[in-house]
Short mmCIF file of C-alpha atoms in Angstrom, two decimals:
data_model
loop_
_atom_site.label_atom_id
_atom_site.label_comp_id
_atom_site.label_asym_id
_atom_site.label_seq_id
_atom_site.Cartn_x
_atom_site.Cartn_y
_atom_site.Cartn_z
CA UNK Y 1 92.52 28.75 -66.67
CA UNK Y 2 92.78 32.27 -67.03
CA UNK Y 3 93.19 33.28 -63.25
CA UNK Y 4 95.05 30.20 -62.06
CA UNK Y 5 97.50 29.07 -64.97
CA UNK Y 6 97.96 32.19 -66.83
CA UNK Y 7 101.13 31.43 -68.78
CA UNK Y 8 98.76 28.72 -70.32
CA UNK Y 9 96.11 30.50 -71.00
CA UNK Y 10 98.14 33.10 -73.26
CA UNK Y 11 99.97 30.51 -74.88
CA UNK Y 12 96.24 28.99 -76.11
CA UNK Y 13 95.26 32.48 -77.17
CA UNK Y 14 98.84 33.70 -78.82
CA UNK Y 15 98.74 30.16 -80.76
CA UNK Y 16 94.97 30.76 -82.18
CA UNK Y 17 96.19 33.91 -83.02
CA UNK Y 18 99.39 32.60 -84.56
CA UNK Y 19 97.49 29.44 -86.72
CA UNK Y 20 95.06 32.49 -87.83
CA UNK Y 21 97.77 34.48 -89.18
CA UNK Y 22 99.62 31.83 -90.69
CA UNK Y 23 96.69 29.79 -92.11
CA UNK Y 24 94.21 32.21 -92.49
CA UNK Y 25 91.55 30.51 -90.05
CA UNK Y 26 92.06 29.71 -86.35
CA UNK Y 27 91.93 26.51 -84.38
CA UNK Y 28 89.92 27.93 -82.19
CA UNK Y 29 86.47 27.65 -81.87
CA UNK Y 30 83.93 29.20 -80.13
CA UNK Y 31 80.78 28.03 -77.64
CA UNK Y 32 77.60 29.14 -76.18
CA UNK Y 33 78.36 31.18 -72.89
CA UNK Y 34 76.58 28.96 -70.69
CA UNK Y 35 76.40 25.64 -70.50
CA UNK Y 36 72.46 25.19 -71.74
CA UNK Y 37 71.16 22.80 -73.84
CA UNK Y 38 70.60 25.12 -76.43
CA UNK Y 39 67.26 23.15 -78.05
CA UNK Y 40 65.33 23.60 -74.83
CA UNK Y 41 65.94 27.42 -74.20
CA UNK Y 42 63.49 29.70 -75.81
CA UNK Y 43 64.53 31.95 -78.84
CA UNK Y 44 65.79 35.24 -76.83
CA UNK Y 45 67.49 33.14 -74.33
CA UNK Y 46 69.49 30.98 -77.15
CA UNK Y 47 70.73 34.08 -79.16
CA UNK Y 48 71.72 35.31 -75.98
CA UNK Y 49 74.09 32.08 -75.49
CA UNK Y 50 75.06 32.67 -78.90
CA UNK Y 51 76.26 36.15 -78.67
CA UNK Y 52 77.67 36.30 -75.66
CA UNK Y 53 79.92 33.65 -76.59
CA UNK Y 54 80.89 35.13 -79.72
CA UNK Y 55 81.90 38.51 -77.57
CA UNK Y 56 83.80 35.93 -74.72
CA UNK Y 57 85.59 34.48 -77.66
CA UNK Y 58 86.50 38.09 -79.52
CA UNK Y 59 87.57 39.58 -76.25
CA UNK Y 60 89.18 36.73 -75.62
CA UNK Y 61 91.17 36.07 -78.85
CA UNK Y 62 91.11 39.65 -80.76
CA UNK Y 63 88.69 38.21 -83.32
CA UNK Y 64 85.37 36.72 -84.64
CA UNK Y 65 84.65 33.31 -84.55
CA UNK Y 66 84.50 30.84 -87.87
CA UNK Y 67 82.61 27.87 -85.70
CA UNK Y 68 80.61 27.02 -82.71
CA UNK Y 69 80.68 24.47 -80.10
CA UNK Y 70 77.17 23.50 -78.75
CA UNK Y 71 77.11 22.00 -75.47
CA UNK Y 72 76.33 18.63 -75.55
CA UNK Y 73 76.01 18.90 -79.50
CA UNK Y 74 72.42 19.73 -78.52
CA UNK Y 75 70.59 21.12 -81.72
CA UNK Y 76 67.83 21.56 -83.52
CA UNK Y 77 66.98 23.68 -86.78
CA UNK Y 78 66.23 26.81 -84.95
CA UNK Y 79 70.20 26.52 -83.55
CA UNK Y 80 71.19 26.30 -86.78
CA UNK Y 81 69.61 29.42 -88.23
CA UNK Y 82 70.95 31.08 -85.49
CA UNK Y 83 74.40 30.06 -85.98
CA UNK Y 84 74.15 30.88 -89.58
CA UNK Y 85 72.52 34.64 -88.68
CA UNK Y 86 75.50 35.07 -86.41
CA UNK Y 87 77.73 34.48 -89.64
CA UNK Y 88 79.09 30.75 -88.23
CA UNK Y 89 80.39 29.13 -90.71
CA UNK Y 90 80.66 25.58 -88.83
CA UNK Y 91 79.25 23.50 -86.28
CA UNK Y 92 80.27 20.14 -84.48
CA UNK Y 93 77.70 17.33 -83.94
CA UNK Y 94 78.19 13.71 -82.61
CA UNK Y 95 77.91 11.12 -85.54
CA UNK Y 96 74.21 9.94 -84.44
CA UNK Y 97 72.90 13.61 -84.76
CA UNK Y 98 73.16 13.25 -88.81
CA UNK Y 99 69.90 10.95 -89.79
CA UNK Y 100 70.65 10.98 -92.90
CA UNK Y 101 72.92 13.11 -95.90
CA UNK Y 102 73.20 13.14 -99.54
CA UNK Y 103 76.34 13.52 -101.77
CA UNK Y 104 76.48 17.18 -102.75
CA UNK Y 105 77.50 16.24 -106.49
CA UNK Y 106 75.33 12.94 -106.90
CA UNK Y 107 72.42 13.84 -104.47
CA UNK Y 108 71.95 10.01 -104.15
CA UNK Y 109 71.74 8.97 -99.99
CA UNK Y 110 75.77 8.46 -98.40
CA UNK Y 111 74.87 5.18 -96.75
CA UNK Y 112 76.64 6.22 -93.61
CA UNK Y 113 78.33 9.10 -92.01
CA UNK Y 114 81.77 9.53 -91.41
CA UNK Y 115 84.19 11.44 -89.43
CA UNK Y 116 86.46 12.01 -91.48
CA UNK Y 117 84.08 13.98 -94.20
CA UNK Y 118 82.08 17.40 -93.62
CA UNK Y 119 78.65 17.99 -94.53
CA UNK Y 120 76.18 20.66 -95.41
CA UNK Y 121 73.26 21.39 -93.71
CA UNK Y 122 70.89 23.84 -96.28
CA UNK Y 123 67.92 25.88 -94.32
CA UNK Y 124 64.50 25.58 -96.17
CA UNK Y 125 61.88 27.60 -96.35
CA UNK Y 126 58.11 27.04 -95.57
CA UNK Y 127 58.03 25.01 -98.79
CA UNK Y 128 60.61 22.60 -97.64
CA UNK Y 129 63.29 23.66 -100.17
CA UNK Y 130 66.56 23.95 -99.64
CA UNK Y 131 67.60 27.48 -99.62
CA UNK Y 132 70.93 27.51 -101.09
CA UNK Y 133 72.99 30.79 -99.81
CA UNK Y 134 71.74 29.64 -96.35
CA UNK Y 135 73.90 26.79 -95.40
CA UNK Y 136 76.49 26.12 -92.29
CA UNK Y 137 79.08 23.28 -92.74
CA UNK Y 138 78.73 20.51 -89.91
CA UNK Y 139 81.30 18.34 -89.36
CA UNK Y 140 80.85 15.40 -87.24
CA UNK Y 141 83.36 14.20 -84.38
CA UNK Y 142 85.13 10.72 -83.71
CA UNK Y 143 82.39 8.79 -81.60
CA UNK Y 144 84.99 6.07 -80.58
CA UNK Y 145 87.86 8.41 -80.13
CA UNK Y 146 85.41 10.37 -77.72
CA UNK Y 147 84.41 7.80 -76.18
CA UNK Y 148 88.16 6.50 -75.49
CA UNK Y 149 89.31 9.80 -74.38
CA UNK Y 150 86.58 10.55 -71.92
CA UNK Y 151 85.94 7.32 -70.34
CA UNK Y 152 89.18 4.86 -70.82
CA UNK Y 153 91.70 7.62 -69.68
CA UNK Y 154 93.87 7.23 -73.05
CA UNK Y 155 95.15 10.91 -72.72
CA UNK Y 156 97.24 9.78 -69.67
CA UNK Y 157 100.23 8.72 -71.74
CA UNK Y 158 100.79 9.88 -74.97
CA UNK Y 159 101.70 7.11 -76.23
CA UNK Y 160 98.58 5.74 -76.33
CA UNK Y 161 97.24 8.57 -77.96
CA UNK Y 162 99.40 8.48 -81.05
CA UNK Y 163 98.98 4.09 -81.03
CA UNK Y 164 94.95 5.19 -81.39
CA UNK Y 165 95.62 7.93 -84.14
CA UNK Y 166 97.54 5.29 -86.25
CA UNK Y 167 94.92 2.60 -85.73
CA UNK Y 168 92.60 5.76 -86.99
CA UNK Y 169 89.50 4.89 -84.37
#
């Protein structure tokens, strides 16, 4: 994008830029350099993903990153601690990756998970507990909206987009 549709590419960077300064947070996000499936790399070779995707993305857009993208949502625990050592403050997951999640206020087991919500995931330590200033927010994306987009060719008329957004799929 950069090299063959320039005038694009700054627009994307001058409007996360813009959103940032007006809303105090970017709608950009950030992603792994490469695409690995992060889970199956070894520790050096995931923070390595990490941060040099953090330094594409601040060379890129003139600052650090709130969120991550992991390629193919692949994740495990070890991911996440790394995302929260690298000071991430989100991550994106497909809807399946939650098993299971708790209301933060009641504790008592949300009986499914839904797009439209964000969640919590806490690290624990050896003992299993939750350790409380060690969290990254998760928030899950639309698995039939996905779905539509990459595989029924809805983005082709915009119409069809918005007629999909109203039905809220």
């Amino acid at each position: 994008l950069e090299l063959e549709y320039p005038g694009y590419y700054k627009m994307i960077i001058e409007t996360a830029r813009r959103v940032r300064r007006k809303k105090g947070f970017p709608n950009a996000i950030a992603q792994s350099y490469n695409h690995t499936i992060l889970p199956l790399d070894n520790f050096q070779d995931r923070l390595t993903q990490f941060r040099w995707g953090i330094k594409d993305f601040e060379s890129r857009f003139g600052f650090y990153p709130e969120g991550m993208w992991l390629p193919e949502t692949g994740v495990n625990e070890d991911a996440l601690r790394l995302l929260i050592d690298n000071n991430m403050k989100y991550a994106i997951l497909a809807p399946y990756q939650l098993k299971s999640a708790s209301g933060l206020k009641t504790g008592k087991p949300l009986k499914e998970i839904d797009s439209k919500l964000n969640y919590l995931w806490f690290d624990r330590d050896q003992k299993g507990a939750k350790i409380f200033n060690r969290s990254i927010a998760i928030f899950v994306y639309d698995g039939e909206l996905s779905r539509k987009v990459a595989f029924e060719n809805i983005t082709f008329n915009s119409d069809d987009v918005a007629y999909i957004k109203q039905l809220k799929l």
